[in-house]
mmCIF file of C-alpha atoms in Angstrom:
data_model
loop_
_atom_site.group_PDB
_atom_site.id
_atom_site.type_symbol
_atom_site.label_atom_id
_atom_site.label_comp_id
_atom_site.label_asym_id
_atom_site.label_seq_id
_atom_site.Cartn_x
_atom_site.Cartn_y
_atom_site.Cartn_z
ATOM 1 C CA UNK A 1372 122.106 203.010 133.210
ATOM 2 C CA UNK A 1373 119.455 205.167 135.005
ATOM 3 C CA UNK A 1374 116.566 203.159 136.178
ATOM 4 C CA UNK A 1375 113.788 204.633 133.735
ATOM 5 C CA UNK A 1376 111.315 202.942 131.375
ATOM 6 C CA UNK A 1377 111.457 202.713 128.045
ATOM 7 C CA UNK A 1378 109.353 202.800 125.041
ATOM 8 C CA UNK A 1379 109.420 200.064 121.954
ATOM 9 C CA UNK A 1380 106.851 200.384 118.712
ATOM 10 C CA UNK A 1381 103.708 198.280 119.568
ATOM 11 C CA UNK A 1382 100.902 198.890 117.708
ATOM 12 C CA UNK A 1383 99.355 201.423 114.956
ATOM 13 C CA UNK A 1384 95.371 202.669 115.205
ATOM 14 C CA UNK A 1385 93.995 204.214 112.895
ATOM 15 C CA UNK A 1386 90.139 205.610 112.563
ATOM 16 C CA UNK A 1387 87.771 207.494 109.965
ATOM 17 C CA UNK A 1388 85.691 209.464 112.168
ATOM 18 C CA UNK A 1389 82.437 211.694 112.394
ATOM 19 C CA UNK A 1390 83.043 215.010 113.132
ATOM 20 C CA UNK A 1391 82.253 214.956 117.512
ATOM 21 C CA UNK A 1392 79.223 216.334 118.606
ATOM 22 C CA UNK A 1393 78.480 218.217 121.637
ATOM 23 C CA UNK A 1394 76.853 217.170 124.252
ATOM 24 C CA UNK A 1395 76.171 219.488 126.453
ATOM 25 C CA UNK A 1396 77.485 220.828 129.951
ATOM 26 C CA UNK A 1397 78.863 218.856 132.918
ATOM 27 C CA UNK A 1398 77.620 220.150 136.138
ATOM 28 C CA UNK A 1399 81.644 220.764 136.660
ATOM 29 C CA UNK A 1400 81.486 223.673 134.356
ATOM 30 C CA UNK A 1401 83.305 221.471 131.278
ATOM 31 C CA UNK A 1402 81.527 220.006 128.624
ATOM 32 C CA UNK A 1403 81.431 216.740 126.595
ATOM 33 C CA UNK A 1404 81.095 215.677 123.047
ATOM 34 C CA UNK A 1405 80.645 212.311 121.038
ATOM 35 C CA UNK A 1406 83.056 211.018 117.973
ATOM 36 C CA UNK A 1407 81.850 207.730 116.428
ATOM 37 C CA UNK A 1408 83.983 205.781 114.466
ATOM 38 C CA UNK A 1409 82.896 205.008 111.395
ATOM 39 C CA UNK A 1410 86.170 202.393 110.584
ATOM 40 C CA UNK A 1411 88.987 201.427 112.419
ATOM 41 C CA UNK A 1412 91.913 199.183 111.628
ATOM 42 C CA UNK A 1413 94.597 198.150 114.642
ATOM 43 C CA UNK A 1414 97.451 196.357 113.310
ATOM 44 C CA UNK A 1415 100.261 195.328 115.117
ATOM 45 C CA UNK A 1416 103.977 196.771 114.055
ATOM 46 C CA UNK A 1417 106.776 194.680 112.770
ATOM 47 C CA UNK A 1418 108.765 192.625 114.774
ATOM 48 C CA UNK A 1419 106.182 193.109 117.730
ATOM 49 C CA UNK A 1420 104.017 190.222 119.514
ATOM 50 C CA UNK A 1421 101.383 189.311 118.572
ATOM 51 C CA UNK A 1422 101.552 190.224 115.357
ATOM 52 C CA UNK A 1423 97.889 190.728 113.866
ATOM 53 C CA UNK A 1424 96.006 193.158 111.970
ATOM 54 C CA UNK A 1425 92.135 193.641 113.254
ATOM 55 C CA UNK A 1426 89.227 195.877 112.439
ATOM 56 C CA UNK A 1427 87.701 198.093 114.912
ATOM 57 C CA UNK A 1428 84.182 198.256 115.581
ATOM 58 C CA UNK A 1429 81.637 200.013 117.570
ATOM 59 C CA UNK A 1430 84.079 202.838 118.341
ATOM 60 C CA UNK A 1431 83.074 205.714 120.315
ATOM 61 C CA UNK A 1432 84.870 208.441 122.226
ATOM 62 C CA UNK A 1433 83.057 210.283 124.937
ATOM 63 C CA UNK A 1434 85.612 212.893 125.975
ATOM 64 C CA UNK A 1435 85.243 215.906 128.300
ATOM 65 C CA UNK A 1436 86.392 219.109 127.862
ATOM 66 C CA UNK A 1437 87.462 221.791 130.680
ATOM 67 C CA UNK A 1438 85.731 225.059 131.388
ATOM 68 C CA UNK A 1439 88.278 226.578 129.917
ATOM 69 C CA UNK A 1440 88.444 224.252 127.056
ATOM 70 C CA UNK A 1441 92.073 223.754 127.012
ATOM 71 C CA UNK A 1442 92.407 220.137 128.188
ATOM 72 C CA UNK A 1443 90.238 217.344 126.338
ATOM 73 C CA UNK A 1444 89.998 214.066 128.305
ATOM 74 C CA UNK A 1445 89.445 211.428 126.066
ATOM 75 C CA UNK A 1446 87.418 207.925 126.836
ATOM 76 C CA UNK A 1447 87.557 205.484 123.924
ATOM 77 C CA UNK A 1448 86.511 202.390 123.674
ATOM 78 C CA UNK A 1449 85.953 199.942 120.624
ATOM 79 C CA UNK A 1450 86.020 196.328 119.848
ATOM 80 C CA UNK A 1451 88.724 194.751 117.819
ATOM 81 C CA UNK A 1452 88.121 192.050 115.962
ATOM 82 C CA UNK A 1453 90.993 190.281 114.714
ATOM 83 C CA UNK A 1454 90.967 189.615 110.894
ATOM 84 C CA UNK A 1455 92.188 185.566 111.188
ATOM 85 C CA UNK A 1456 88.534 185.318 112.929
ATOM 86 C CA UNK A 1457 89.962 184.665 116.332
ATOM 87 C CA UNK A 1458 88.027 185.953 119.512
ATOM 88 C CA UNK A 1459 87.594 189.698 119.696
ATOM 89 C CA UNK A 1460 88.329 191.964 122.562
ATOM 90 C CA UNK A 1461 87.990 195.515 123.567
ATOM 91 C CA UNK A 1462 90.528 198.173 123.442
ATOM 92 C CA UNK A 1463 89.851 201.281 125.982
ATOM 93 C CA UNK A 1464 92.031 204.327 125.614
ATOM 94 C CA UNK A 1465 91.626 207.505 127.760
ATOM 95 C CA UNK A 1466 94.526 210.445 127.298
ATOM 96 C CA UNK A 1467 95.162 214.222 127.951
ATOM 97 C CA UNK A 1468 94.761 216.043 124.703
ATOM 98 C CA UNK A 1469 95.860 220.340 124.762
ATOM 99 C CA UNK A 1470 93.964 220.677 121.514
ATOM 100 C CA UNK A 1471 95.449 223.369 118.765
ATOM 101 C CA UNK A 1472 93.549 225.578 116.695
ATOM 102 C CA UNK A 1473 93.761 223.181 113.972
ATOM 103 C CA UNK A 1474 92.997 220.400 116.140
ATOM 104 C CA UNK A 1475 89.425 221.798 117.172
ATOM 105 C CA UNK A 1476 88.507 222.429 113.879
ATOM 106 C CA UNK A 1477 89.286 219.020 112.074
ATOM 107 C CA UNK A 1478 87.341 217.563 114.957
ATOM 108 C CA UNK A 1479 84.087 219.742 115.459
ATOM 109 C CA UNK A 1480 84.063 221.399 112.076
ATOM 110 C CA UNK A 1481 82.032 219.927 109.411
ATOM 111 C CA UNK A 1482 84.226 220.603 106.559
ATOM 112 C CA UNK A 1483 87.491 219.040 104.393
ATOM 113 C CA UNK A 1484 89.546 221.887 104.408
ATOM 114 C CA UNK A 1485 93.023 219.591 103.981
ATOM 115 C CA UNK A 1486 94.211 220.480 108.119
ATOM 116 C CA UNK A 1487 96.391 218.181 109.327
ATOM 117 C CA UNK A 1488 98.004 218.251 112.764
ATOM 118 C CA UNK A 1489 100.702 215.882 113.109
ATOM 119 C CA UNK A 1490 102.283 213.691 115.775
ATOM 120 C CA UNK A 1491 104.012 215.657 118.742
ATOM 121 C CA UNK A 1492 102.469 219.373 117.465
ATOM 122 C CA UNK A 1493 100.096 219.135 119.806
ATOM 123 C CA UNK A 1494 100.279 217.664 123.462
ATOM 124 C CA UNK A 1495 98.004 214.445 122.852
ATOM 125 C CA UNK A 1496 99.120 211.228 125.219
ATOM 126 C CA UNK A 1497 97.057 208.349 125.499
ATOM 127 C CA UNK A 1498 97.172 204.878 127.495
ATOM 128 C CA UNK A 1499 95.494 202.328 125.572
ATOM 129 C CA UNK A 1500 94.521 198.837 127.848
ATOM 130 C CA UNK A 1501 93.263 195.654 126.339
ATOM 131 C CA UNK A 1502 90.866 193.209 127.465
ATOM 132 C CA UNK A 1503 89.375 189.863 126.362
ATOM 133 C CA UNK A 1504 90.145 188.063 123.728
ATOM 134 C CA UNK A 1505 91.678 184.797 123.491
ATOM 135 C CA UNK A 1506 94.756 183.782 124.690
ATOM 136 C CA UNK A 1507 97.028 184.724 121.781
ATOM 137 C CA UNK A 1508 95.803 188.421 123.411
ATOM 138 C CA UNK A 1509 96.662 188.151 126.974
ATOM 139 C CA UNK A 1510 99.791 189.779 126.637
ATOM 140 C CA UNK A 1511 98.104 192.796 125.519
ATOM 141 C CA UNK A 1512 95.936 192.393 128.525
ATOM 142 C CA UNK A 1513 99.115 192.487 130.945
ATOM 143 C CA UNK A 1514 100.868 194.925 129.644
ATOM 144 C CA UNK A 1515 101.082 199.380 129.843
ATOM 145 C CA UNK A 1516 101.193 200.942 126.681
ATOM 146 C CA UNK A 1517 100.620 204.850 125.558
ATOM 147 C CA UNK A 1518 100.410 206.589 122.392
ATOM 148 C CA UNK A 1519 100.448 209.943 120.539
ATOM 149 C CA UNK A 1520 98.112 211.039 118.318
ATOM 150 C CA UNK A 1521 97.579 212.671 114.729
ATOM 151 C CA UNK A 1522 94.525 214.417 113.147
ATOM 152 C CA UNK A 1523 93.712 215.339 109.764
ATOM 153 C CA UNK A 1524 90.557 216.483 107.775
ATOM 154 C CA UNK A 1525 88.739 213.626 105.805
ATOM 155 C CA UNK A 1526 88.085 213.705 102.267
ATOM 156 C CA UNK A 1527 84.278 213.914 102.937
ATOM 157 C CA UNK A 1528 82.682 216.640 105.359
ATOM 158 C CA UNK A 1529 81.371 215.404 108.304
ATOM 159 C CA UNK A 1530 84.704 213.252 108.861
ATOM 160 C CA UNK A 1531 88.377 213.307 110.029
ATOM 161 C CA UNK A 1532 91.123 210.864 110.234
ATOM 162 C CA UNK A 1533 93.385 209.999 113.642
ATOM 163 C CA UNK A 1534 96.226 207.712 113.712
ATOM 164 C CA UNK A 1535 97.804 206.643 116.954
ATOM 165 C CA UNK A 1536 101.309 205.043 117.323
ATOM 166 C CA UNK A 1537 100.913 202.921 120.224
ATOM 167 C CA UNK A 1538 104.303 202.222 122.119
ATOM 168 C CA UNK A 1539 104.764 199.378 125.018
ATOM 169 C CA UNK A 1540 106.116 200.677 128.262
ATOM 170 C CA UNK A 1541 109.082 197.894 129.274
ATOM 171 C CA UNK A 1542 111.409 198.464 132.412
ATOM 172 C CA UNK A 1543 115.124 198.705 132.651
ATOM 173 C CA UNK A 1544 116.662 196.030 134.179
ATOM 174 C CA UNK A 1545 119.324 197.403 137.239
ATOM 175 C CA UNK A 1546 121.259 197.152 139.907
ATOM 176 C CA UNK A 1547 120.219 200.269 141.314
ATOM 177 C CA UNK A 1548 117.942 199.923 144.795
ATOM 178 C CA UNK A 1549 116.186 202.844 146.845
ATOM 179 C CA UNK A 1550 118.886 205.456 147.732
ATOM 180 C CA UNK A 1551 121.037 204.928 144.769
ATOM 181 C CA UNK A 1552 118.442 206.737 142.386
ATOM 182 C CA UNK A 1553 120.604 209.515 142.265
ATOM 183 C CA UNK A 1554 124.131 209.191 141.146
#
């Protein structure tokens, strides 16, 4: 067995947001934009611990675009406050988005044209971190996890949906040391 990390289904994100709004130029030559969340849910998958299901509040996403607008670099960061009334704690998720066509328009356009970009058509990675909470949460708070992202056009205009799969990164356990990485 190689010595490479693996993946394993963690948690699932999912947002109604308003459509991002600019704001303005960084002295780099990029800009940046604003997407408030409107309503979030985080819920954990099956099987995974802990298992919970929370709401997400007071999200906000202050990413920056490149000059050349090709790379987005997100910064999001929202509370999540678990539904069995235990303590809340934030989530934080920055990523590397290489938006599509499609992409830029279900986020800056204000319509509900029925675009939908899903998982893996567009090169979207994100690495969500966790902090606070009580302790039923301080796994999450020790732990690496990333996730891909989907987009799609609200019902309403002025709104779009994203989901996020949210995998934990675990280590292979081997007998390999340094100079035996290559077989």
């Amino acid at each position: 067995m190689l010595p490479y990390n693996y993946l394993v289904p963690a948690l699932y994100f999912n947002a109604t947001v308003q459509t991002a709004v600019s704001l303005g130029s960084l002295s780099t030559g990029g800009g940046m934009i604003h997407a408030h969340a409107l309503t979030g849910t985080l819920r954990s998958e099956p099987g995974f611990n802990p298992s919970f299901v929370a709401t997400v509040i007071y999200g906000e996403d202050y990413p920056t675009i490149d000059a050349s607008g090709s790379i987005i670099r997100s910064d999001l960061r929202g509370m999540v406050v678990p539904n069995d009334g235990d303590t809340p704690f934030q989530m934080h998720a920055t990523g590397i988005v290489v938006p599509t066509a499609d992409f830029g328009a279900i986020t800056t356009i204000n319509s509900s044209s029925g675009l939908a970009v899903p998982y893996g058509a567009t090169y979207s990675v994100w690495i969500p971190t966790f902090r606070g909470g009580s302790a039923k949460y301080a796994s999450l708070q020790n732990s690496v996890f990333v996730a891909s992202e989907t987009v799609s056009n609200g019902p309403n205009p002025g709104e779009f949906y994203v989901g996020m799969k949210i995998s934990k990164v675990f280590c292979t356990n081997t007998s390999r040391v340094i100079g035996q990485e290559f077989p």
